[in-house]
């Protein structure tokens, strides 16, 4: 008898994996339409109310806004700093270069609890009140390593001869960076920024240690989980998911259209 | 041509230029002078320091010591973008995120030249890629990319154009065509070209001056026909075309000629064409200056005769036939004969004598090491 492992087992396995991954997301999405009263655990009927009045439950929206502000700020700072560090690490030889490389890996390897607690102790030491600023600093710190690692990979593939050609064609160092280096690194920088944003947006542990009374979206969901998450949280979760998927699909479609266009020429 | 021609070329002078990489000397005490508006070819084996020399002139590499003068002005302290120099890079270095025409217009835009796109298009037309202006470099073949690199540098009409094997990836027909085009532009605009190449035929065809470089130094420099006719070192004699070289102690010498004893045979060269006239020296002759004979020719004071030997290989290359003649005790001699249909016995294994006029011999300054062919 011929039984092909690849023919049945593999597709079944893949199907089960996606099912396993998809169920919680589907659950979140479906229950964002639940006409709940107090807790959002039992299905009580379909409604658009939660979607139309997301900010009815004021604290959900506030927490979401805080998360956005923190993630955007941390992403911006970490991406700019991280890109510069990545270029320096690949292109220039300086004292303590390998030490810097090692230090940048530490946050990736350190358990978040340890890092969160360490940062909290540090801020206490400085006498800085916990709040938005300390969270942004903490997030910048731990996303920075991810940015450096991501952008570094891109810088490593960038042929220095291209920048030399730019210099040879009358571009000064600043113009070479703006017209050649930066555009060529852009895909890597964007990927790094998206990663940093995602990491910061859903971070719970480090935030918990350093945010004081400021509520972020993950923090809110965590505390709310004890007494039943409000459906507005499901709405926001679903929205984030949809936006993320939309971005990925757009990028894919755009690049495939471009490919086809070029192929036609 | 519709491209705005620049102010013409400037002269280039390198004085004692030297480049050391950690533990390695890539360029050693290079002295050379390229007069304005000249086509200068730098010829040499792989790894001899040609690219390094060009990079120092372009400002992309700092010399360890020495001076670089362009138009009489020392440019050592100028950054690459401040030098009136453009380079056609050996590996093209086209900007992958720009279209072909944007690549070509890059230098013009940097200098805020009028109508950059029109001029870029004209330059692309010149290299026969006008119809591919909107493509990305990645969508071009190697040879097409090379022509874009050429257009991108040439369109700027720099006082000095550095070409690092700019035609290496082209097929023979396109190569010849681009050579003619390059030479035309160079003469028309009066630009100074410093052209690096592996192709000795290309160097001889196009250049006003050829310099042969070896191990970071210039071995010999001069007009192509002169370099070919009178190579001064064994390296030049072997690298630029082919040579038969004979080594022996000087046996006779007078004011006119110097003779050596080559394994019992007398080989003579004019004193005026010899670098050395005492001790152990090498005398050479080009294969096309030699003839072979079915009967022993009479040895006179104006010719050299060797033989008899056996024809061990014949190659028909079109315009000429190349014969390899193995003479016992002496070794192999290469003879080129014009393919005009009146050669004597030309069969493999035939017994022949080889002769040439004394006036065609040249005496070298050094002895062959046996590695020149490598
Ligand atoms: N950055 C560098 N560090 C160390 N050595 C180098 C460096 N660049 C070049 N070299 C060495 O210097 C020598 C000359 O190199 P160069 O590139 O000038 O050769 P080339 O004459 O252009 O050869 P080719 O004809 O193969 O292009 C080579 O032996 C090379 O290994
Ligand atoms: Mg080279």
Coordinates of C-alpha atoms in Angstrom, one line a residue, chain B residues 185-370:
Chain B
X185 CA 34.5 61.3 -27.7
X186 CA 37.9 61.5 -26.2
X187 CA 39.3 63.2 -29.2
X188 CA 36.3 65.4 -30.0
X189 CA 36.1 66.8 -26.5
X190 CA 39.8 66.6 -25.7
X191 CA 39.2 64.8 -22.4
X192 CA 42.0 63.1 -20.6
X193 CA 41.4 59.4 -20.4
X194 CA 43.1 57.0 -18.0
X195 CA 42.0 53.6 -19.2
X196 CA 42.8 50.4 -17.4
X197 CA 42.6 47.3 -19.4
X198 CA 43.7 43.6 -19.6
X199 CA 43.3 43.6 -23.3
X200 CA 46.7 44.6 -24.8
X201 CA 45.2 44.9 -28.3
X202 CA 42.7 47.4 -26.9
X203 CA 45.5 49.4 -25.3
X204 CA 47.6 49.4 -28.4
X205 CA 44.7 50.3 -30.6
X206 CA 43.3 53.2 -28.6
X207 CA 46.0 54.7 -26.5
X208 CA 48.4 57.6 -27.2
X209 CA 50.5 56.3 -24.4
X210 CA 50.6 52.8 -22.9
X211 CA 52.1 52.1 -19.5
X212 CA 52.8 48.5 -18.4
X213 CA 52.4 48.0 -14.7
X214 CA 53.7 45.1 -12.7
X215 CA 53.7 44.5 -9.0
X216 CA 52.7 48.0 -8.1
X217 CA 55.3 49.7 -10.4
X218 CA 55.4 51.0 -13.9
X219 CA 57.7 48.7 -16.0
X220 CA 57.7 50.8 -19.1
X221 CA 55.7 53.6 -20.6
X222 CA 55.6 55.1 -24.1
X223 CA 53.8 55.1 -27.5
X224 CA 52.2 51.7 -28.2
X225 CA 54.2 51.0 -31.3
X226 CA 57.5 51.9 -29.5
X227 CA 56.7 49.7 -26.5
X228 CA 55.9 46.9 -28.9
X229 CA 59.0 47.4 -31.0
X230 CA 61.4 47.8 -28.2
X231 CA 60.3 46.3 -24.9
X232 CA 62.9 47.0 -22.2
X233 CA 62.1 44.2 -19.8
X234 CA 61.3 40.6 -20.2
X235 CA 57.9 41.2 -18.5
X236 CA 56.9 43.9 -21.1
X237 CA 58.2 41.7 -24.0
X238 CA 56.0 38.8 -22.8
X239 CA 53.0 40.8 -21.6
X240 CA 52.6 43.0 -24.6
X241 CA 52.4 40.5 -27.4
X242 CA 54.6 37.4 -27.7
X243 CA 58.4 37.2 -27.9
X244 CA 61.2 34.7 -28.4
X245 CA 63.8 35.4 -25.8
X246 CA 67.4 34.0 -25.7
X247 CA 69.7 34.3 -22.8
X248 CA 73.5 34.1 -22.9
X249 CA 76.9 35.7 -22.1
X250 CA 78.0 38.5 -24.3
X251 CA 80.6 37.1 -26.6
X252 CA 81.4 40.0 -29.0
X253 CA 80.6 43.6 -28.9
X254 CA 81.5 46.6 -31.0
X255 CA 80.1 50.1 -31.5
X256 CA 77.3 48.8 -33.7
X257 CA 76.2 45.4 -32.3
X258 CA 76.3 43.1 -29.4
X259 CA 76.3 39.3 -29.7
X260 CA 75.7 36.6 -27.2
X261 CA 76.6 33.0 -27.1
X262 CA 73.3 31.1 -26.9
X263 CA 74.0 27.4 -26.4
X264 CA 76.7 27.6 -29.1
X265 CA 74.8 29.9 -31.5
X266 CA 75.6 33.5 -32.1
X267 CA 72.7 35.9 -31.7
X268 CA 73.2 39.6 -32.4
X269 CA 71.3 42.7 -31.5
X270 CA 72.1 46.4 -32.4
X271 CA 73.7 48.3 -29.5
X272 CA 71.2 51.0 -30.1
X273 CA 68.4 48.6 -29.3
X274 CA 70.0 47.0 -26.2
X275 CA 69.7 48.0 -22.6
X276 CA 72.8 46.1 -21.5
X277 CA 76.0 45.1 -23.4
X278 CA 78.0 43.2 -20.8
X279 CA 77.6 40.0 -18.8
X280 CA 74.7 37.7 -19.1
X281 CA 71.9 39.4 -21.2
X282 CA 68.6 38.5 -22.9
X283 CA 68.0 39.2 -26.5
X284 CA 64.5 38.9 -28.0
X285 CA 62.6 39.1 -31.2
X286 CA 59.0 39.3 -32.1
X287 CA 57.5 36.1 -33.8
X288 CA 56.3 38.1 -36.9
X289 CA 59.9 39.3 -37.5
X290 CA 61.2 35.8 -37.9
X291 CA 61.1 33.5 -41.0
X292 CA 61.7 29.9 -41.5
X293 CA 63.5 28.2 -44.4
X294 CA 63.6 24.7 -45.8
X295 CA 67.4 25.0 -46.5
X296 CA 69.9 26.6 -44.2
X297 CA 70.2 30.3 -44.9
X298 CA 73.7 31.8 -45.0
X299 CA 74.6 33.5 -41.7
X300 CA 75.7 37.1 -42.2
X301 CA 76.4 40.0 -40.0
X302 CA 72.9 41.3 -40.6
X303 CA 70.9 38.2 -39.7
X304 CA 70.6 35.6 -37.0
X305 CA 70.1 31.9 -37.9
X306 CA 69.0 29.0 -35.7
X307 CA 68.3 25.5 -36.6
X308 CA 67.5 23.0 -37.9
X309 CA 64.4 22.2 -36.0
X310 CA 61.1 20.5 -36.4
X311 CA 57.6 22.1 -36.8
X312 CA 55.6 20.7 -33.9
X313 CA 52.5 22.9 -34.0
X314 CA 50.7 25.0 -36.5
X315 CA 47.8 27.4 -35.8
X316 CA 45.8 29.1 -38.4
X317 CA 44.5 32.3 -36.9
X318 CA 43.1 33.9 -40.1
X319 CA 45.5 36.6 -41.2
X320 CA 48.6 34.8 -40.0
X321 CA 49.8 31.3 -39.3
X322 CA 51.6 30.6 -36.1
X323 CA 54.3 27.9 -36.1
X324 CA 56.0 26.3 -33.2
X325 CA 59.4 25.1 -34.1
X326 CA 61.3 22.9 -31.7
X327 CA 65.1 23.1 -32.2
X328 CA 67.1 20.4 -30.3
X329 CA 69.2 21.9 -27.5
X330 CA 67.7 25.3 -28.0
X331 CA 64.0 25.0 -27.3
X332 CA 60.9 26.2 -28.9
X333 CA 60.6 29.2 -31.2
X334 CA 57.4 30.9 -32.3
X335 CA 57.2 32.1 -35.9
X336 CA 54.3 34.1 -37.4
X337 CA 53.9 34.1 -41.1
X338 CA 51.5 36.2 -43.1
X339 CA 48.9 34.0 -44.6
X340 CA 49.6 35.1 -48.2
X341 CA 49.8 31.7 -49.8
X342 CA 53.5 31.6 -50.7
X343 CA 54.9 30.0 -47.6
X344 CA 57.5 27.2 -48.1
X345 CA 57.0 23.7 -46.8
X346 CA 54.4 24.0 -44.0
X347 CA 53.8 20.5 -42.8
X348 CA 54.0 19.3 -39.2
X349 CA 57.3 17.5 -38.7
X350 CA 59.1 19.4 -41.5
X351 CA 62.7 20.4 -40.9
X352 CA 63.3 24.1 -41.0
X353 CA 65.8 26.8 -40.1
X354 CA 64.7 30.1 -38.4
X355 CA 66.3 33.5 -39.2
X356 CA 65.6 37.1 -38.6
X357 CA 67.3 40.5 -39.3
X358 CA 69.7 41.7 -36.6
X359 CA 67.9 45.1 -36.7
X360 CA 64.8 43.5 -35.3
X361 CA 66.5 42.1 -32.2
X362 CA 66.1 43.9 -28.9
X363 CA 68.3 43.6 -25.8
X364 CA 66.5 43.5 -22.5
X365 CA 67.5 45.1 -19.2
X366 CA 66.7 42.0 -17.2
X367 CA 66.5 38.3 -17.6
X368 CA 63.3 36.4 -18.0
X369 CA 62.3 34.6 -14.8
X370 CA 59.9 32.2 -16.5

